[in-house]
């Protein structure tokens, strides 16, 4: 409802109040969801579903969701999805979207100039023990041109309720749960999360997961590799 009101003809003062309400509501929702997810993981109650899904569609939907925020900050968002990614695999679509939202959301939050590039591909792998059929490891990299991470803070990134330093929490907010949750989910899906970063130049987070292949790769009509069209997002040059 705050979004609807913000799209209407309202006074500047009221708009500022509504933006505060909207920002606070999103922060509270993120906090509650993060704590609930982390509690489920810690207690061993986090269940992973196995259903047919399209990874390509997951990436498109998440970029569409976050595109408006990137556009508002004047950032470009582009993606390069390898046509060789299987058309359909069996995995947990909701959890993979959660990982994508966490990592892309962080990239946008900590980037002020430039933008975010999402790359993805896949590699065939042997089936895990007690499984058969064709399996693949899907990988996805989220590269940003943001503030980067100091070398001496890297070991704290994936600790629960932890961020690079206290000044980051004060300036950007957040609970420090997103990366811990993302890594736990990836490991439950047979993969992991890794990071490369240069302070002041940006970071690249790479996550992987394993899945049985239901339908091999198809030649996609949209998006083509290197396509920079993103729903509700700009693709402005640096």
Short mmCIF file of C-alpha atoms in Angstrom, two decimals, residues 27-238:
data_model
loop_
_atom_site.label_atom_id
_atom_site.label_comp_id
_atom_site.label_asym_id
_atom_site.label_seq_id
_atom_site.Cartn_x
_atom_site.Cartn_y
_atom_site.Cartn_z
CA UNK A 27 13.88 -3.79 7.21
CA UNK A 28 11.59 -5.41 9.79
CA UNK A 29 10.39 -8.05 7.31
CA UNK A 30 13.97 -8.88 6.36
CA UNK A 31 14.95 -9.13 10.03
CA UNK A 32 12.09 -11.47 10.93
CA UNK A 33 12.57 -13.67 7.86
CA UNK A 34 16.30 -13.90 8.48
CA UNK A 35 15.94 -14.90 12.12
CA UNK A 36 13.24 -17.47 11.29
CA UNK A 37 15.34 -19.03 8.53
CA UNK A 38 18.47 -19.10 10.68
CA UNK A 39 16.52 -20.68 13.56
CA UNK A 40 15.23 -23.40 11.24
CA UNK A 41 18.75 -24.13 9.97
CA UNK A 42 20.24 -24.21 13.48
CA UNK A 43 17.52 -26.56 14.75
CA UNK A 44 17.77 -28.85 11.73
CA UNK A 45 14.18 -28.08 10.72
CA UNK A 46 15.01 -26.48 7.38
CA UNK A 47 13.47 -28.72 4.71
CA UNK A 48 14.73 -28.77 1.13
CA UNK A 49 12.15 -29.51 -1.55
CA UNK A 50 12.90 -31.33 -4.79
CA UNK A 51 10.67 -30.15 -7.62
CA UNK A 52 11.12 -29.36 -11.32
CA UNK A 53 12.37 -25.82 -11.85
CA UNK A 54 14.06 -23.53 -14.37
CA UNK A 55 17.17 -21.81 -13.03
CA UNK A 56 17.16 -19.29 -15.88
CA UNK A 57 13.68 -18.16 -14.85
CA UNK A 58 14.83 -17.77 -11.22
CA UNK A 59 17.60 -15.39 -12.29
CA UNK A 60 15.27 -13.33 -14.50
CA UNK A 61 12.65 -13.00 -11.75
CA UNK A 62 15.14 -11.97 -9.07
CA UNK A 63 16.75 -9.36 -11.33
CA UNK A 64 13.27 -8.07 -12.14
CA UNK A 65 12.47 -7.76 -8.43
CA UNK A 66 15.69 -5.90 -7.60
CA UNK A 67 15.87 -3.94 -10.84
CA UNK A 68 13.90 -0.95 -9.55
CA UNK A 69 16.21 -0.51 -6.57
CA UNK A 70 19.28 -0.65 -8.83
CA UNK A 71 17.71 1.84 -11.22
CA UNK A 72 16.90 4.22 -8.37
CA UNK A 73 20.60 4.24 -7.43
CA UNK A 74 21.64 4.79 -11.05
CA UNK A 75 23.30 1.37 -11.32
CA UNK A 76 23.39 -0.91 -14.35
CA UNK A 77 22.39 -4.55 -14.04
CA UNK A 78 23.35 -7.05 -16.73
CA UNK A 79 23.48 -10.80 -16.98
CA UNK A 80 25.18 -13.45 -19.05
CA UNK A 81 23.55 -16.89 -18.81
CA UNK A 82 25.27 -19.73 -20.65
CA UNK A 83 22.89 -21.34 -23.17
CA UNK A 84 24.23 -24.70 -21.97
CA UNK A 85 22.40 -24.47 -18.63
CA UNK A 86 19.81 -27.28 -18.55
CA UNK A 87 16.30 -26.10 -19.25
CA UNK A 88 14.83 -27.91 -16.24
CA UNK A 89 16.42 -29.47 -13.15
CA UNK A 90 15.09 -30.82 -9.87
CA UNK A 91 15.83 -28.59 -6.86
CA UNK A 92 14.30 -26.14 -4.38
CA UNK A 93 13.29 -23.08 -6.38
CA UNK A 94 12.29 -21.00 -3.34
CA UNK A 95 15.64 -21.54 -1.61
CA UNK A 96 17.63 -20.79 -4.76
CA UNK A 97 15.68 -17.55 -5.19
CA UNK A 98 16.45 -16.71 -1.58
CA UNK A 99 20.18 -17.16 -2.25
CA UNK A 100 19.94 -15.02 -5.40
CA UNK A 101 18.00 -12.31 -3.54
CA UNK A 102 20.52 -12.25 -0.68
CA UNK A 103 23.61 -12.03 -2.88
CA UNK A 104 22.18 -9.62 -5.47
CA UNK A 105 20.59 -7.50 -2.74
CA UNK A 106 23.95 -7.17 -1.01
CA UNK A 107 25.63 -6.27 -4.29
CA UNK A 108 23.16 -3.42 -4.86
CA UNK A 109 23.34 -2.26 -1.23
CA UNK A 110 27.13 -1.93 -1.22
CA UNK A 111 27.51 -0.47 -4.73
CA UNK A 112 27.20 3.27 -5.38
CA UNK A 113 28.81 3.68 -8.81
CA UNK A 114 28.80 1.23 -11.70
CA UNK A 115 26.64 -1.82 -11.31
CA UNK A 116 26.16 -5.55 -11.00
CA UNK A 117 26.87 -8.35 -13.48
CA UNK A 118 25.33 -11.80 -13.03
CA UNK A 119 26.93 -14.74 -14.83
CA UNK A 120 25.81 -18.36 -14.70
CA UNK A 121 26.68 -21.68 -16.27
CA UNK A 122 26.72 -25.40 -15.55
CA UNK A 123 28.98 -28.43 -15.72
CA UNK A 124 27.99 -32.10 -15.91
CA UNK A 125 29.00 -34.13 -12.84
CA UNK A 126 28.74 -37.79 -11.78
CA UNK A 127 25.59 -38.58 -9.78
CA UNK A 128 26.03 -38.58 -5.99
CA UNK A 129 26.15 -41.85 -4.11
CA UNK A 130 22.84 -43.78 -4.20
CA UNK A 131 21.63 -41.67 -7.17
CA UNK A 132 21.59 -42.23 -10.91
CA UNK A 133 20.86 -40.31 -14.10
CA UNK A 134 22.33 -37.09 -15.46
CA UNK A 135 23.44 -34.55 -12.88
CA UNK A 136 24.77 -31.02 -13.20
CA UNK A 137 26.49 -28.46 -11.02
CA UNK A 138 25.04 -25.02 -11.68
CA UNK A 139 27.20 -22.04 -10.75
CA UNK A 140 26.32 -18.37 -10.54
CA UNK A 141 28.57 -15.35 -10.01
CA UNK A 142 27.36 -11.94 -8.81
CA UNK A 143 30.03 -9.33 -9.51
CA UNK A 144 29.70 -5.75 -8.29
CA UNK A 145 31.74 -2.55 -8.49
CA UNK A 146 31.05 -1.70 -4.86
CA UNK A 147 33.05 -0.91 -1.75
CA UNK A 148 34.78 -4.29 -1.57
CA UNK A 149 35.88 -6.15 1.54
CA UNK A 150 39.19 -5.72 3.40
CA UNK A 151 41.36 -8.86 3.50
CA UNK A 152 41.39 -8.91 7.30
CA UNK A 153 37.56 -8.97 7.42
CA UNK A 154 36.96 -11.82 4.98
CA UNK A 155 36.89 -14.51 7.65
CA UNK A 156 33.91 -12.84 9.37
CA UNK A 157 31.65 -12.65 6.33
CA UNK A 158 29.81 -15.92 6.78
CA UNK A 159 29.52 -15.81 10.57
CA UNK A 160 25.92 -15.35 11.84
CA UNK A 161 25.00 -11.85 13.05
CA UNK A 162 28.32 -10.53 11.75
CA UNK A 163 29.31 -7.98 9.12
CA UNK A 164 32.70 -6.77 7.95
CA UNK A 165 32.85 -4.23 10.78
CA UNK A 166 30.57 -2.21 13.05
CA UNK A 167 30.67 0.84 10.78
CA UNK A 168 29.09 -1.26 8.02
CA UNK A 169 26.16 -2.13 10.29
CA UNK A 170 25.68 1.49 11.28
CA UNK A 171 25.80 2.79 7.72
CA UNK A 172 23.98 0.06 5.79
CA UNK A 173 21.90 -1.75 8.41
CA UNK A 174 21.14 -5.46 8.16
CA UNK A 175 21.44 -8.38 10.54
CA UNK A 176 24.52 -10.12 9.18
CA UNK A 177 22.47 -13.26 8.55
CA UNK A 178 22.09 -13.19 4.76
CA UNK A 179 25.47 -14.69 3.88
CA UNK A 180 25.36 -17.27 6.68
CA UNK A 181 21.92 -18.42 5.52
CA UNK A 182 22.98 -18.47 1.85
CA UNK A 183 26.02 -20.63 2.57
CA UNK A 184 23.97 -23.05 4.71
CA UNK A 185 21.33 -23.36 1.97
CA UNK A 186 23.95 -23.94 -0.73
CA UNK A 187 25.58 -26.67 1.31
CA UNK A 188 22.21 -28.36 1.81
CA UNK A 189 21.87 -28.27 -2.00
CA UNK A 190 25.29 -29.88 -2.49
CA UNK A 191 27.18 -26.68 -3.24
CA UNK A 192 28.81 -23.74 -1.47
CA UNK A 193 29.40 -19.96 -1.56
CA UNK A 194 32.80 -18.38 -2.16
CA UNK A 195 33.94 -14.75 -2.45
CA UNK A 196 36.70 -12.77 -4.12
CA UNK A 197 37.06 -9.10 -3.30
CA UNK A 198 39.32 -6.08 -3.61
CA UNK A 199 38.68 -3.26 -1.18
CA UNK A 200 37.44 -0.17 -3.00
CA UNK A 201 36.94 -2.01 -6.31
CA UNK A 202 34.20 -4.56 -5.73
CA UNK A 203 33.36 -8.16 -4.90
CA UNK A 204 32.36 -11.34 -6.70
CA UNK A 205 30.26 -13.94 -4.89
CA UNK A 206 30.01 -17.36 -6.52
CA UNK A 207 27.53 -19.99 -5.41
CA UNK A 208 26.94 -23.53 -6.66
CA UNK A 209 24.39 -26.28 -6.26
CA UNK A 210 23.95 -29.81 -7.59
CA UNK A 211 20.80 -31.09 -9.29
CA UNK A 212 19.53 -33.92 -11.49
CA UNK A 213 18.75 -32.85 -15.05
CA UNK A 214 15.14 -33.21 -16.21
CA UNK A 215 15.45 -31.46 -19.55
CA UNK A 216 18.70 -30.58 -21.33
CA UNK A 217 19.61 -27.12 -22.55
CA UNK A 218 17.47 -25.44 -25.17
CA UNK A 219 18.53 -22.60 -27.43
CA UNK A 220 17.04 -19.61 -25.58
CA UNK A 221 15.27 -16.72 -27.29
CA UNK A 222 15.59 -14.50 -24.21
CA UNK A 223 17.91 -13.67 -22.68
CA UNK A 224 20.80 -14.25 -25.02
CA UNK A 225 24.27 -14.41 -23.50
CA UNK A 226 25.44 -10.89 -22.81
CA UNK A 227 21.95 -9.39 -22.95
CA UNK A 228 21.73 -6.38 -20.65
CA UNK A 229 17.96 -5.87 -20.76
CA UNK A 230 16.54 -6.06 -17.25
CA UNK A 231 12.97 -5.49 -16.14
CA UNK A 232 12.65 -2.12 -14.35
CA UNK A 233 16.41 -1.56 -14.32
CA UNK A 234 18.70 0.75 -16.22
CA UNK A 235 21.72 -0.42 -18.16
CA UNK A 236 23.62 2.83 -18.09
CA UNK A 237 27.32 2.86 -18.94
CA UNK A 238 29.86 3.80 -16.27
#
